[in-house]
Amino acid sequence: MSGFVLIKGKLDNNIVNYQSSKYLVENLEHNDLFIQRRTIKKFLDDKVFKQNDEYLIVIEGVIFNKLELIEKYEKDNFFETIIEMYKKNGETFFNEFRGSFSGIFVDKKNSKQLIYTDHIGSKLVFYYKNEGNIVVASDLNLLIKILKQNNLNYNLDLVGVYSILTFGFMMDDFTLISEVKKVFSGEYISIIDNEFKRNKYHKFERNELKNYNEKEIIGKLDELFKKATKYQVDKNKEYGYLNLAPLSAGYDTRMMNIQLREVGEKEIYNITYSETDNNDEKIPKKLARYWKNHFLFKALDNGLSLFNIDEIVKRNMGVVYYAGGGQVYDSFSLLNFEKFGIVHTGMLGDGYPEYSGNYQVGNFISSKKLINKLEKYIDNKIFDEDSEIFLTYNRGFNGMNMGQPLLLQEYTETYTPFQNVEWLEYYLSIPQNKRRNRYIQFEWLKKLYPKEAQYPINGRKINERKIKILNKEKTVKEILQYILKKLKLSSERKGMNPLEYWYKNNLDLKLYFENYYKENIVRIKNNLELKEDIELLYKGNMLEKIQVLSLLAAIKLYFDEV
């Protein structure tokens, strides 16, 4: 994983001479600090790795407003700009950055180290601390390797375990390892004279607008989205890269692609991956033809992307179940990324509206069978906060955003205006009843981009009439499909990734799952309760099987047995 590692204290350092043709590898040292970066060879002018007599600075990722900040603080380069930002704004200076980033800042005179990630936690940073020894790393695999080399013990974290088996991803700052935590979205770690503290520098909240004017709101959403899109496009222009933008049948990627054209981009490369003959193949193909975009399609038929459990879990480090990452890797690993820069995604654009309203957290859980075990290991108050904000941070940033974006960081950088700080803060200020069921987003599309609104979204026309049944609004078509499914008269081969259909109809996949399960369930030797829970969940549906295999693969990777 592209990023950095920091070692502080009296630990054996066996990585100082690490070399790689894939990454740019460099080292910095100061007193008892050793820092190494292993970064992909893209956007290098954004990635600071430098020290002087007073400060040491490391930045991983892309800073969209880098040039604006250099001009604002009247400095000649980014390194000097960051120092000036720190002097004027204090230890949360990075709150002014916009982009996908993480970093280290060392104030040598005051013996202070700051370790941070961006507002949405798109760049993973893990940390371990024990008896004056600290290890910080973008790559959990590397962090664990350092612990093993120094004979430092670590244990399975049951909150992490039941997060995967329930949500399908890690909640809050948890990992599968009790002694290792993750720097959470909008937070940073400060180390001052060996005092270690978790701090928050930003949090998204719902500060509702006092006056609702739909025309003004749509205009403001569009204005902020355009500005954020231009940030991404200009960053590619700065480095001479082409624009790659995934395209699905949903609203999210459609708006992303609309805005790319709105800011003047003509050469756009779309990539789509899904089951063939479904909406996620048919609709993107029509849109790409209408826009005159380049179009690439990768079929997911037969679940062939699921035959790579160990490979994907090593890449996602066990923070989320492997199936989504498997599809991304299956599709994008075939591309040569040399000419492509920022991948313009629509991540969470279809997710936020789901959270708007009186939704229960339980409605967004992959499996409820073991939810009582999760409550057993964690303070229940985590479920009591504003459900929309909880879901935005956890299901959104910790879950969905750890699929496609995390896997693509191996090749390049990704971002979306849906995660831009100003856009998201404004969106959350719109009354919930106007955001529910994508109302304001569909109005935005219809009013400003009526031609694109004519194409169905996930197979459904925007203005299609809905009927309220059991407090849920469904179209007549959806109700008919539900009835046919219950009567077992409809095809199971529906949607972008029909997991149950693949498992039922591809014997090789079924045998692969069964063999992997049998070979690895034996690793659970010392916790009978956990083993029984895993056995129970594996008897469930396809997604529950995937959750179980993802956990077993992570245990195999980090523990061998537990």
Coordinates of C-alpha atoms in Angstrom, one line a residue:
M1 CA 0.0 0.0 0.0
S2 CA 1.3 3.4 -1.0
G3 CA 2.1 5.6 2.0
F4 CA 4.6 5.9 4.9
V5 CA 5.8 4.3 8.1
L6 CA 7.1 5.9 11.3
I7 CA 9.0 4.1 14.0
K8 CA 9.7 5.8 17.3
G9 CA 11.5 4.2 20.2
K10 CA 13.9 1.3 20.7
L11 CA 12.7 -1.0 18.0
D12 CA 14.8 -3.0 15.5
N13 CA 14.5 -1.4 12.1
N14 CA 14.8 -4.0 9.3
I15 CA 13.3 -1.8 6.6
V16 CA 15.9 0.9 6.3
N17 CA 17.4 -0.7 3.1
Y18 CA 14.0 -1.6 1.5
Q19 CA 14.0 -1.2 -2.3
S20 CA 11.1 -1.3 -4.8
S21 CA 10.7 -0.6 -8.5
K22 CA 7.0 0.1 -8.0
Y23 CA 7.4 2.7 -5.3
L24 CA 9.6 5.8 -4.7
V25 CA 11.3 4.8 -1.4
E26 CA 13.0 7.4 0.8
N27 CA 14.0 7.7 4.5
L28 CA 14.2 10.5 7.0
E29 CA 15.6 10.4 10.5
H30 CA 15.5 12.7 13.5
N31 CA 16.5 11.6 17.1
D32 CA 14.6 8.4 17.8
L33 CA 12.3 8.9 14.8
F34 CA 12.7 6.9 11.6
I35 CA 10.3 7.6 8.7
Q36 CA 10.1 5.9 5.4
R37 CA 7.8 6.6 2.5
R38 CA 6.9 4.1 -0.1
T39 CA 4.7 6.0 -2.6
I40 CA 3.5 5.4 -6.1
K41 CA 5.3 7.6 -8.6
K42 CA 2.4 9.9 -9.3
F43 CA 1.6 13.4 -8.2
L44 CA 5.0 13.7 -6.6
D45 CA 4.9 17.5 -6.4
D46 CA 2.0 17.2 -4.0
K47 CA 3.8 14.7 -1.8
V48 CA 6.2 16.5 0.6
F49 CA 9.0 14.5 2.2
K50 CA 11.5 16.9 3.6
Q51 CA 13.0 18.3 6.8
N52 CA 15.0 21.3 7.9
D53 CA 16.5 22.3 11.3
E54 CA 13.1 23.0 12.8
Y55 CA 10.5 20.9 11.0
L56 CA 10.0 17.5 9.3
I57 CA 7.0 17.2 6.9
V58 CA 5.5 14.2 5.2
I59 CA 2.4 14.3 3.0
E60 CA 0.9 11.4 1.1
G61 CA -1.8 11.8 -1.6
V62 CA -3.1 14.9 -3.5
I63 CA -3.8 18.4 -2.3
F64 CA -6.2 20.0 -4.8
N65 CA -5.8 23.5 -3.4
K66 CA -2.0 23.3 -3.1
L67 CA -1.4 26.2 -5.5
E68 CA -4.0 28.4 -3.9
L69 CA -2.4 27.8 -0.5
I70 CA 1.1 28.7 -1.8
E71 CA -0.3 31.9 -3.2
K72 CA -2.4 32.7 -0.1
Y73 CA 0.6 32.3 2.3
E74 CA 3.0 34.0 -0.1
K75 CA 5.7 31.3 -0.2
D76 CA 7.8 29.9 -3.0
N77 CA 7.0 26.2 -2.5
F78 CA 4.6 23.9 -0.6
F79 CA 7.1 22.9 2.1
E80 CA 7.5 26.5 3.2
T81 CA 3.8 27.1 2.8
I82 CA 3.0 24.3 5.3
I83 CA 5.4 25.7 7.8
E84 CA 3.7 29.1 7.6
M85 CA 0.3 27.4 7.9
Y86 CA 1.4 25.7 11.1
K87 CA 2.8 28.9 12.5
K88 CA -0.4 30.8 11.8
N89 CA -3.1 28.1 12.4
G90 CA -1.5 25.8 14.9
E91 CA -1.5 22.0 14.9
T92 CA -4.8 21.7 12.9
F93 CA -3.3 23.5 9.9
F94 CA -4.2 20.6 7.6
N95 CA -7.9 21.3 8.0
E96 CA -7.4 23.8 5.2
F97 CA -6.2 21.1 2.8
R98 CA -8.7 19.8 0.3
G99 CA -8.1 16.4 -1.3
S100 CA -7.2 12.8 -0.4
F101 CA -4.3 13.0 2.0
S102 CA -2.5 11.8 5.1
G103 CA 0.6 13.1 6.7
I104 CA 3.2 13.6 9.5
F105 CA 4.4 16.9 10.9
V106 CA 7.3 17.1 13.4
D107 CA 8.0 20.3 15.3
K108 CA 11.5 19.5 16.5
K109 CA 11.9 22.4 18.9
N110 CA 8.8 21.5 20.8
S111 CA 9.2 17.7 20.6
K112 CA 5.8 17.4 18.9
Q113 CA 4.6 14.9 16.3
L114 CA 1.3 15.1 14.5
I115 CA -0.1 12.2 12.4
Y116 CA -3.3 12.9 10.5
T117 CA -5.7 11.7 7.8
D118 CA -8.1 13.7 5.7
H119 CA -11.7 14.7 6.5
I120 CA -13.2 11.5 5.2
G121 CA -10.4 9.1 6.2
S122 CA -9.7 8.1 2.6
K123 CA -6.0 7.5 3.4
L124 CA -5.7 4.8 6.0
V125 CA -3.2 5.4 8.8
F126 CA -2.7 2.7 11.5
Y127 CA -0.8 3.0 14.8
Y128 CA 0.6 0.9 17.6
K129 CA 1.9 2.2 20.9
N130 CA 3.4 0.4 23.9
E131 CA 5.9 1.4 26.5
G132 CA 7.4 4.3 24.6
N133 CA 7.5 2.4 21.3
I134 CA 5.3 3.7 18.5
V135 CA 4.7 2.4 15.0
V136 CA 2.6 4.3 12.5
A137 CA 1.9 3.0 9.0
S138 CA -0.3 3.4 6.0
D139 CA 0.0 -0.3 5.4
L140 CA -1.2 -2.6 8.2
N141 CA 0.7 -5.5 6.7
L142 CA 4.0 -3.6 7.1
L143 CA 3.1 -2.5 10.7
I144 CA 2.4 -6.2 11.7
K145 CA 5.7 -7.2 10.0
I146 CA 7.5 -4.7 12.2
L147 CA 5.7 -6.0 15.4
K148 CA 6.7 -9.6 14.5
Q149 CA 10.3 -8.7 13.8
N150 CA 10.5 -7.1 17.3
N151 CA 8.7 -10.0 19.0
L152 CA 5.8 -7.8 20.1
N153 CA 2.6 -9.7 20.8
Y154 CA -0.8 -8.6 19.6
N155 CA -4.3 -10.1 20.0
L156 CA -7.5 -10.5 18.1
D157 CA -10.0 -7.7 18.7
L158 CA -13.5 -9.0 19.1
V159 CA -15.1 -5.7 18.3
G160 CA -13.3 -5.8 15.0
V161 CA -14.3 -9.4 14.5
Y162 CA -18.0 -8.7 15.0
S163 CA -17.9 -5.5 13.0
I164 CA -16.9 -7.6 10.0
L165 CA -19.5 -10.3 10.8
T166 CA -22.3 -7.7 11.3
F167 CA -21.6 -4.5 9.4
G168 CA -19.2 -6.0 6.9
F169 CA -16.6 -3.3 7.8
M170 CA -14.7 -1.8 10.8
M171 CA -16.6 0.7 13.0
D172 CA -14.9 3.8 14.3
D173 CA -11.1 3.4 14.8
F174 CA -11.2 -0.4 15.3
T175 CA -9.1 -3.0 13.5
L176 CA -8.9 -6.8 13.9
I177 CA -6.0 -6.2 16.2
S178 CA -6.6 -5.0 19.8
E179 CA -3.3 -3.1 20.0
V180 CA -3.6 -1.4 16.6
K181 CA -6.1 1.4 15.9
K182 CA -6.8 3.5 12.9
V183 CA -6.7 7.3 12.7
F184 CA -10.4 8.1 12.2
S185 CA -11.9 10.5 9.6
G186 CA -11.3 14.1 10.5
E187 CA -8.9 13.2 13.3
Y188 CA -5.2 13.4 14.1
I189 CA -2.8 12.0 16.7
S190 CA -0.6 14.3 18.7
I191 CA 2.5 13.0 20.4
I192 CA 4.1 15.6 22.8
D193 CA 6.9 14.4 25.0
N194 CA 5.6 10.9 24.6
E195 CA 2.1 11.9 25.6
F196 CA -0.2 10.2 23.0
K197 CA -3.6 11.9 22.3
R198 CA -6.4 11.3 19.9
N199 CA -7.9 14.7 18.6
K200 CA -10.7 15.7 16.3
Y201 CA -10.2 18.6 13.9
H202 CA -13.4 18.3 11.8
K203 CA -16.8 16.7 12.0
F204 CA -19.7 16.8 9.5
E205 CA -22.9 17.8 11.2
R206 CA -26.5 18.6 10.2
N207 CA -26.8 22.4 10.6
E208 CA -30.1 22.8 8.9
L209 CA -30.8 25.8 6.7
K210 CA -33.3 28.3 8.2
N211 CA -34.9 29.2 4.8
Y212 CA -35.7 26.6 2.1
N213 CA -35.5 27.9 -1.4
E214 CA -35.3 25.0 -3.8
K215 CA -34.0 26.9 -6.8
E216 CA -31.2 28.5 -4.7
I217 CA -30.4 25.2 -3.1
I218 CA -30.1 23.4 -6.5
G219 CA -28.0 26.2 -7.8
K220 CA -25.7 26.1 -4.8
L221 CA -25.3 22.3 -5.0
D222 CA -24.4 22.6 -8.6
E223 CA -21.9 25.5 -8.0
L224 CA -20.0 23.7 -5.2
F225 CA -20.0 20.4 -7.2
K226 CA -18.5 22.2 -10.2
K227 CA -15.8 23.8 -8.2
A228 CA -14.9 20.4 -6.6
T229 CA -14.9 18.8 -10.1
K230 CA -12.6 21.5 -11.4
Y231 CA -10.2 20.8 -8.5
Q232 CA -9.9 17.2 -9.7
V233 CA -9.6 18.0 -13.4
D234 CA -7.1 20.8 -12.8
K235 CA -4.9 18.4 -10.8
N236 CA -4.8 16.0 -13.7
K237 CA -4.0 18.9 -16.1
E238 CA -1.2 19.9 -13.7
Y239 CA 0.5 16.5 -14.3
G240 CA -0.7 15.9 -17.8
Y241 CA -3.0 12.9 -17.0
L242 CA -6.2 11.7 -18.7
N243 CA -9.5 11.5 -17.0
L244 CA -10.9 8.1 -16.0
A245 CA -14.4 8.0 -14.6
P246 CA -16.4 4.8 -13.6
L247 CA -19.9 4.8 -14.9
S248 CA -22.8 2.8 -13.6
A249 CA -26.6 2.8 -13.9
G250 CA -26.9 4.9 -10.8
Y251 CA -27.3 8.7 -10.1
D252 CA -23.8 9.1 -8.5
T253 CA -21.5 8.4 -11.4
R254 CA -23.9 10.1 -13.9
M255 CA -23.6 13.4 -12.0
M256 CA -19.9 13.0 -11.9
N257 CA -19.6 12.5 -15.6
I258 CA -22.1 15.4 -16.3
Q259 CA -19.9 17.8 -14.3
L260 CA -16.7 16.6 -16.1
R261 CA -18.2 17.8 -19.3
E262 CA -19.6 21.0 -17.7
V263 CA -16.1 22.1 -16.7
G264 CA -15.0 21.6 -20.3
E265 CA -13.5 18.1 -20.5
K266 CA -14.1 16.3 -23.8
E267 CA -11.7 13.4 -23.6
I268 CA -13.3 11.2 -20.9
Y269 CA -12.7 7.4 -20.4
N270 CA -15.6 5.5 -18.8
I271 CA -15.2 2.1 -17.3
T272 CA -18.2 -0.1 -16.3
Y273 CA -18.2 -3.5 -14.6
S274 CA -21.2 -5.6 -13.9
E275 CA -23.2 -8.7 -14.8
T276 CA -23.9 -8.7 -18.6
D277 CA -27.3 -7.8 -20.0
N278 CA -28.3 -5.9 -16.9
N279 CA -29.0 -2.2 -16.3
D280 CA -25.4 -1.6 -15.2
E281 CA -24.2 -2.6 -18.6
K282 CA -27.1 -1.2 -20.8
I283 CA -27.6 2.3 -19.3
P284 CA -23.9 3.3 -19.0
K285 CA -23.3 2.2 -22.6
K286 CA -26.1 4.4 -23.8
L287 CA -24.9 7.4 -21.8
A288 CA -21.3 7.0 -22.9
R289 CA -22.5 6.9 -26.5
Y290 CA -24.6 10.0 -26.0
W291 CA -21.7 11.9 -24.4
K292 CA -19.2 10.5 -27.0
N293 CA -17.0 9.2 -24.2
H294 CA -14.6 6.3 -24.6
F295 CA -16.2 3.2 -23.1
L296 CA -14.7 0.1 -21.5
F297 CA -16.7 -2.8 -20.1
K298 CA -15.6 -5.7 -17.9
A299 CA -18.1 -8.5 -17.3
L300 CA -18.5 -9.9 -13.8
D301 CA -20.4 -13.0 -15.0
N302 CA -20.2 -16.2 -13.0
G303 CA -18.6 -14.5 -10.0
L304 CA -15.0 -14.9 -11.3
S305 CA -13.9 -11.9 -9.3
L306 CA -14.5 -13.9 -6.1
F307 CA -11.7 -16.4 -6.6
N308 CA -9.1 -14.2 -5.0
I309 CA -9.8 -14.0 -1.3
D310 CA -6.2 -13.9 0.0
E311 CA -5.1 -11.4 -2.6
I312 CA -7.9 -8.9 -1.8
V313 CA -7.8 -9.2 2.0
K314 CA -4.0 -8.5 1.8
R315 CA -4.8 -5.4 -0.1
N316 CA -7.8 -4.1 2.0
M317 CA -6.1 -5.3 5.2
G318 CA -9.3 -6.8 6.6
V319 CA -11.1 -3.4 7.1
V320 CA -14.0 -4.4 4.9
Y321 CA -15.3 -7.7 3.4
Y322 CA -13.5 -8.7 0.2
A323 CA -16.2 -9.0 -2.5
G324 CA -16.4 -5.3 -3.6
G325 CA -12.6 -5.0 -3.7
G326 CA -12.5 -8.3 -5.7
Q327 CA -14.6 -6.8 -8.4
V328 CA -12.5 -3.6 -8.5
Y329 CA -9.3 -5.6 -8.7
D330 CA -10.7 -7.9 -11.3
S331 CA -11.5 -4.9 -13.5
F332 CA -8.9 -2.2 -12.9
S333 CA -5.8 -4.5 -12.6
L334 CA -6.2 -5.0 -16.4
L335 CA -5.6 -1.3 -17.1
N336 CA -2.3 0.5 -17.6
F337 CA -2.6 3.5 -15.4
E338 CA 0.5 5.3 -16.7
K339 CA -1.6 7.9 -18.6
F340 CA -4.5 8.2 -16.1
G341 CA -4.5 10.5 -13.0
I342 CA -7.3 11.1 -10.5
V343 CA -10.1 8.6 -11.0
H344 CA -13.3 10.5 -10.8
T345 CA -15.7 8.4 -8.8
G346 CA -19.3 8.9 -7.7
M347 CA -18.6 7.3 -4.3
L348 CA -21.4 7.8 -1.7
G349 CA -23.5 9.9 -4.1
D350 CA -26.2 7.3 -4.0
G351 CA -25.4 6.5 -0.3
Y352 CA -26.2 9.8 1.5
P353 CA -29.8 9.9 0.5
E354 CA -30.3 6.5 2.1
Y355 CA -29.3 7.9 5.4
S356 CA -31.6 10.9 5.3
G357 CA -34.6 10.4 7.6
N358 CA -35.6 8.4 10.6
Y359 CA -33.6 5.4 9.5
Q360 CA -32.4 2.8 12.1
V361 CA -28.7 1.8 12.0
G362 CA -29.9 -1.8 11.9
N363 CA -31.4 -1.3 8.4
F364 CA -27.9 -0.9 7.0
I365 CA -26.3 -3.9 8.5
S366 CA -25.1 -6.8 6.3
S367 CA -26.2 -9.4 8.8
K368 CA -28.2 -9.0 12.0
K369 CA -27.6 -12.5 13.3
L370 CA -24.7 -11.6 15.6
I371 CA -25.6 -8.0 16.4
N372 CA -26.1 -8.9 20.1
K373 CA -22.4 -10.0 20.2
L374 CA -21.3 -6.6 18.9
E375 CA -23.4 -4.8 21.6
K376 CA -21.8 -7.1 24.1
Y377 CA -18.3 -5.9 23.3
I378 CA -19.0 -2.2 22.7
D379 CA -20.7 0.6 24.6
N380 CA -24.3 0.9 23.2
K381 CA -24.1 4.7 23.0
I382 CA -22.4 4.3 19.6
F383 CA -25.8 3.5 18.3
D384 CA -27.5 6.4 20.1
E385 CA -25.9 9.3 18.2
D386 CA -27.5 10.9 15.1
S387 CA -28.1 7.9 12.9
E388 CA -27.4 9.8 9.7
I389 CA -24.0 11.1 10.9
F390 CA -23.1 7.7 12.3
L391 CA -23.9 6.0 9.0
T392 CA -22.2 8.6 6.9
Y393 CA -18.9 8.1 8.9
N394 CA -19.2 4.4 9.3
R395 CA -21.1 2.8 6.5
G396 CA -20.0 5.6 4.1
F397 CA -16.4 6.5 4.9
N398 CA -15.4 3.3 6.8
G399 CA -17.4 0.9 4.6
M400 CA -18.2 1.9 1.0
N401 CA -15.2 4.1 0.6
M402 CA -12.9 1.2 1.5
G403 CA -13.9 -0.7 -1.6
Q404 CA -13.1 0.9 -4.9
P405 CA -11.1 3.9 -3.7
L406 CA -8.8 1.9 -1.4
L407 CA -8.0 -0.7 -4.0
L408 CA -7.3 1.9 -6.6
Q409 CA -4.7 3.7 -4.4
E410 CA -2.3 0.9 -5.5
Y411 CA -2.3 2.5 -8.9
T412 CA -3.3 6.2 -8.7
E413 CA -5.5 8.6 -6.7
T414 CA -9.3 8.8 -6.6
Y415 CA -11.8 11.3 -5.4
T416 CA -15.3 12.6 -5.9
P417 CA -17.0 16.0 -5.4
F418 CA -19.6 14.1 -3.2
Q419 CA -16.9 14.0 -0.6
N420 CA -15.7 17.6 -1.0
V421 CA -15.9 19.3 2.4
E422 CA -17.9 22.3 1.3
W423 CA -20.3 20.3 -0.9
L424 CA -21.1 17.7 1.8
E425 CA -21.5 20.3 4.6
Y426 CA -24.0 22.2 2.4
Y427 CA -25.8 19.0 1.4
L428 CA -26.2 18.0 5.1
S429 CA -27.7 21.5 5.8
I430 CA -30.7 20.8 3.5
P431 CA -33.8 19.6 5.4
Q432 CA -33.9 15.8 5.7
N433 CA -37.3 15.5 4.2
K434 CA -36.0 17.2 1.0
R435 CA -33.1 14.8 0.8
R436 CA -35.0 11.6 1.6
N437 CA -35.3 9.2 -1.4
R438 CA -33.0 11.4 -3.4
Y439 CA -35.6 14.1 -3.9
I440 CA -33.3 17.1 -4.1
Q441 CA -30.7 15.2 -6.1
F442 CA -33.3 14.1 -8.7
E443 CA -34.7 17.7 -8.9
W444 CA -31.1 18.9 -9.4
L445 CA -30.7 16.5 -12.3
K446 CA -34.1 17.2 -13.8
K447 CA -34.0 21.0 -13.6
L448 CA -30.4 21.5 -14.8
Y449 CA -29.6 18.4 -16.9
P450 CA -33.0 17.3 -18.3
K451 CA -31.5 15.3 -21.2
E452 CA -29.4 13.1 -18.9
A453 CA -32.5 12.8 -16.6
Q454 CA -34.4 11.0 -19.4
Y455 CA -32.2 7.9 -19.0
P456 CA -33.4 5.5 -16.3
I457 CA -31.6 5.4 -13.0
N458 CA -30.9 1.8 -12.0
G459 CA -33.7 0.8 -14.5
R460 CA -36.3 3.2 -13.1
K461 CA -37.4 6.5 -14.6
I462 CA -37.1 9.4 -12.2
N463 CA -40.8 10.4 -12.4
E464 CA -42.1 6.8 -12.1
R465 CA -45.1 6.7 -9.8
K466 CA -44.5 5.1 -6.3
I467 CA -46.9 3.4 -3.9
K468 CA -46.3 3.5 -0.1
I469 CA -46.4 0.0 1.4
L470 CA -45.3 -0.8 4.9
N471 CA -43.8 2.7 5.2
K472 CA -41.6 2.1 2.1
E473 CA -42.2 3.7 -1.3
K474 CA -42.0 1.3 -4.2
T475 CA -42.7 1.6 -7.9
V476 CA -45.3 -0.7 -9.5
K477 CA -42.4 -2.4 -11.3
E478 CA -40.6 -3.1 -8.0
I479 CA -43.7 -4.5 -6.4
L480 CA -44.3 -6.8 -9.4
Q481 CA -40.7 -8.0 -9.2
Y482 CA -41.0 -8.7 -5.5
I483 CA -44.2 -10.8 -6.1
L484 CA -42.6 -12.7 -8.9
K485 CA -39.5 -13.4 -6.7
K486 CA -41.7 -14.7 -3.9
L487 CA -43.5 -16.9 -6.4
K488 CA -40.1 -18.0 -7.7
L489 CA -41.1 -16.9 -11.2
S490 CA -38.4 -14.3 -11.8
S491 CA -34.7 -14.7 -12.8
E492 CA -32.2 -14.5 -10.0
R493 CA -29.7 -13.0 -12.5
K494 CA -30.6 -9.4 -11.6
G495 CA -28.4 -6.5 -10.7
M496 CA -24.8 -5.6 -11.0
N497 CA -23.5 -8.6 -8.9
P498 CA -26.1 -11.4 -8.4
L499 CA -24.2 -13.2 -5.6
E500 CA -26.8 -15.9 -4.9
Y501 CA -27.1 -16.7 -8.7
W502 CA -23.4 -17.1 -9.0
Y503 CA -23.1 -19.4 -6.0
K504 CA -26.0 -21.5 -7.2
N505 CA -25.0 -21.8 -10.8
N506 CA -21.2 -21.9 -10.7
L507 CA -20.1 -25.1 -9.1
D508 CA -16.4 -24.1 -9.2
L509 CA -17.2 -21.0 -7.1
K510 CA -19.2 -23.1 -4.6
L511 CA -16.4 -25.6 -4.2
Y512 CA -13.9 -22.8 -3.8
F513 CA -15.9 -21.3 -1.0
E514 CA -16.5 -24.7 0.7
N515 CA -12.8 -25.6 0.5
Y516 CA -11.6 -22.2 1.7
Y517 CA -14.0 -22.4 4.6
K518 CA -13.0 -26.0 5.6
E519 CA -9.3 -25.2 5.4
N520 CA -9.5 -22.1 7.5
I521 CA -12.2 -22.6 10.1
V522 CA -9.7 -24.9 11.9
R523 CA -7.7 -21.7 12.7
I524 CA -10.3 -20.8 15.4
K525 CA -9.0 -23.0 18.2
N526 CA -9.2 -21.0 21.4
N527 CA -12.6 -19.3 21.2
L528 CA -15.4 -21.9 21.0
E529 CA -18.1 -19.1 21.1
L530 CA -16.5 -17.3 18.1
K531 CA -16.2 -20.6 16.2
E532 CA -19.9 -21.4 16.7
D533 CA -20.9 -17.9 15.6
I534 CA -18.8 -18.2 12.5
E535 CA -20.3 -21.6 11.7
L536 CA -23.8 -20.2 12.2
L537 CA -23.2 -17.2 9.9
Y538 CA -21.6 -19.4 7.2
K539 CA -24.9 -21.3 6.9
G540 CA -26.6 -18.1 5.8
N541 CA -26.8 -16.3 2.5
M542 CA -24.0 -15.5 0.1
L543 CA -23.1 -12.2 1.6
E544 CA -22.8 -13.8 5.1
K545 CA -20.5 -16.4 3.6
I546 CA -18.4 -13.6 2.1
Q547 CA -18.2 -11.9 5.5
V548 CA -17.1 -15.1 7.1
L549 CA -14.4 -15.9 4.5
S550 CA -13.1 -12.3 4.7
L551 CA -12.6 -12.7 8.5
L552 CA -11.0 -16.1 8.1
A553 CA -8.6 -14.7 5.4
A554 CA -7.6 -11.9 7.8
I555 CA -7.0 -14.3 10.6
K556 CA -4.9 -16.4 8.3
L557 CA -2.9 -13.3 7.3
Y558 CA -2.2 -11.8 10.7
F559 CA -2.6 -14.6 13.3
D560 CA -2.3 -18.0 11.6
E561 CA -4.6 -19.2 14.4
V562 CA -6.6 -17.7 17.4

